[in-house]
Every structure is written in structure tokens, then in C-alpha cells.
Amino acid sequence: LKILTTALFSVSMLGKKLGLYQWLSLLLLMAGVTLWPTESTEEQKVLTVGSQFVGVVAVLIACISSGFAGVYFEKILKETKQSVWVRNIQLGLFSFVFGFLGMMVYDGQIVRESGMFQGYSSITWIVVVLQAVGGLIIAVVIKYADNILKGFATSVSIIVSTLFSYFLLNDFNPTGLFFLGAVLVIAATFLYSYEGKAAIKV
């Protein structure tokens, strides 16, 4: 749903025009991601109609707010003269302030005794660096491409991650639904760019 809300906000806020093939590719992408199985548990909770309704409303609000935030960020990046780096520093400062306050409120005593980076290993630092670099790359993608393409990239990255989990870590057992979802995601990725190429030739 976030994929579709992002597309709708891109059309309404940025004036982006999507053709028939692109809308179909977005629906294919959503279907492909939906088919990927989640972690299964032996004990399934019995959900009431009320709790299911609350869950659906929460998901809708999350999708709408996330789609709006992503497109608004794209609008700010593309319509102002400030660079991606300045915008990232601005966002980073806000994150730092709130993160630091939360850390001091919940773990202030431990931080004062053992330091802020207690327990960090080389793996921890690698993850931190990867997250930081990933955030910068996402900002560049949004600046020079758009949020819809970022959604496609995220979906393809999930496929790549699961392949790594299967072949290198041996902690993932793909199912038929996963393969069907992966095929739909790959097909949607090619279909999304199809109309753009046709328009260029005309």
C-alpha cells in the first residue's frame, strides 16, 4: 500500500505523470511484495473483528504518512537550492537531538559510567557505516530519481538479501510463493521502465 500511496502523492504533489504500464507495474510490485511469506509461528493469535479493524487502520495511517513524508522530502530536495548534503545534515541534527535525549533519559547512568559506545564490536561499526552510507544513497536516489524508483530498489534489495540468506547464511528456506513474488517484482521493475523508453522513441 505504501507503494501506491507514494505514487498517488507523487502525482498530486509533484505533478508526476504515470502511464498505464507504470500503474500496472506498481500493482504488480505490490502483489509481488504481498506474496512474500512472513515468519510463521506455530501459535496463531485469534484476532477479533475490532483488533483487525484497528490493525488495518494503523497500517493505512502508516502507509499514508510514510508516502507523504517521502514525497514531501523529495519535493524539498528538488525545489530548493540547498544540496543533498545540507539537507542530510539538517535532518541528522534533529535525529541527533532526539536520539541523544532518549538515550540520556533511558540509559543516562550507564552511559556516564561506561561511555556511549560500550559493547560496540567491529560488526556493530560495519552496520552503522552501512546504514549511514545507505541513508546518503537514498537521499541521492530521491534527489535525482524519485520515491517510486526507490520503492522498486527496496523491493529488489529484499530479493537480493534473501538470496544471500539462502546461499551464504543458510537461514532462509524459500517457498513457491516467494519465487512467484520475486518474479512479479522483477517483471514490475521492467514494466515500469517500458513506457518511458517508448515515449523517448516517439
PDB file of N, CA and C in Angstrom, residues 96-108:
ATOM      1  N   PHE A  96      19.802  13.558  15.882  1.00  0.00           N
ATOM      2  CA  PHE A  96      20.792  13.501  16.952  1.00  0.00           C
ATOM      3  C   PHE A  96      20.222  14.042  18.262  1.00  0.00           C
ATOM      4  N   VAL A  97      19.530  15.165  18.192  1.00  0.00           N
ATOM      5  CA  VAL A  97      18.973  15.788  19.408  1.00  0.00           C
ATOM      6  C   VAL A  97      17.978  14.851  20.080  1.00  0.00           C
ATOM      7  N   PHE A  98      17.017  14.333  19.319  1.00  0.00           N
ATOM      8  CA  PHE A  98      16.003  13.459  19.905  1.00  0.00           C
ATOM      9  C   PHE A  98      16.609  12.129  20.357  1.00  0.00           C
ATOM     10  N   GLY A  99      17.536  11.587  19.558  1.00  0.00           N
ATOM     11  CA  GLY A  99      18.202  10.342  19.953  1.00  0.00           C
ATOM     12  C   GLY A  99      19.023  10.504  21.213  1.00  0.00           C
ATOM     13  N   PHE A 100      19.745  11.623  21.319  1.00  0.00           N
ATOM     14  CA  PHE A 100      20.572  11.882  22.494  1.00  0.00           C
ATOM     15  C   PHE A 100      19.708  12.048  23.743  1.00  0.00           C
ATOM     16  N   LEU A 101      18.604  12.791  23.621  1.00  0.00           N
ATOM     17  CA  LEU A 101      17.705  12.965  24.768  1.00  0.00           C
ATOM     18  C   LEU A 101      17.120  11.620  25.213  1.00  0.00           C
ATOM     19  N   GLY A 102      16.694  10.804  24.248  1.00  0.00           N
ATOM     20  CA  GLY A 102      16.154   9.488  24.591  1.00  0.00           C
ATOM     21  C   GLY A 102      17.185   8.606  25.267  1.00  0.00           C
ATOM     22  N   MET A 103      18.417   8.657  24.765  1.00  0.00           N
ATOM     23  CA  MET A 103      19.497   7.863  25.360  1.00  0.00           C
ATOM     24  C   MET A 103      19.756   8.291  26.799  1.00  0.00           C
ATOM     25  N   MET A 104      19.806   9.598  27.047  1.00  0.00           N
ATOM     26  CA  MET A 104      20.102  10.083  28.393  1.00  0.00           C
ATOM     27  C   MET A 104      18.963   9.804  29.361  1.00  0.00           C
ATOM     28  N   VAL A 105      17.724   9.838  28.865  1.00  0.00           N
ATOM     29  CA  VAL A 105      16.577   9.569  29.730  1.00  0.00           C
ATOM     30  C   VAL A 105      16.546   8.100  30.156  1.00  0.00           C
ATOM     31  N   TYR A 106      16.761   7.198  29.194  1.00  0.00           N
ATOM     32  CA  TYR A 106      16.626   5.763  29.483  1.00  0.00           C
ATOM     33  C   TYR A 106      17.927   5.106  29.950  1.00  0.00           C
ATOM     34  N   ASP A 107      19.073   5.556  29.446  1.00  0.00           N
ATOM     35  CA  ASP A 107      20.343   4.892  29.767  1.00  0.00           C
ATOM     36  C   ASP A 107      21.415   5.872  30.228  1.00  0.00           C
ATOM     37  N   GLY A 108      20.996   7.008  30.769  1.00  0.00           N
ATOM     38  CA  GLY A 108      21.954   8.048  31.139  1.00  0.00           C
ATOM     39  C   GLY A 108      23.015   7.588  32.116  1.00  0.00           C
TER      40      GLY A 108
END
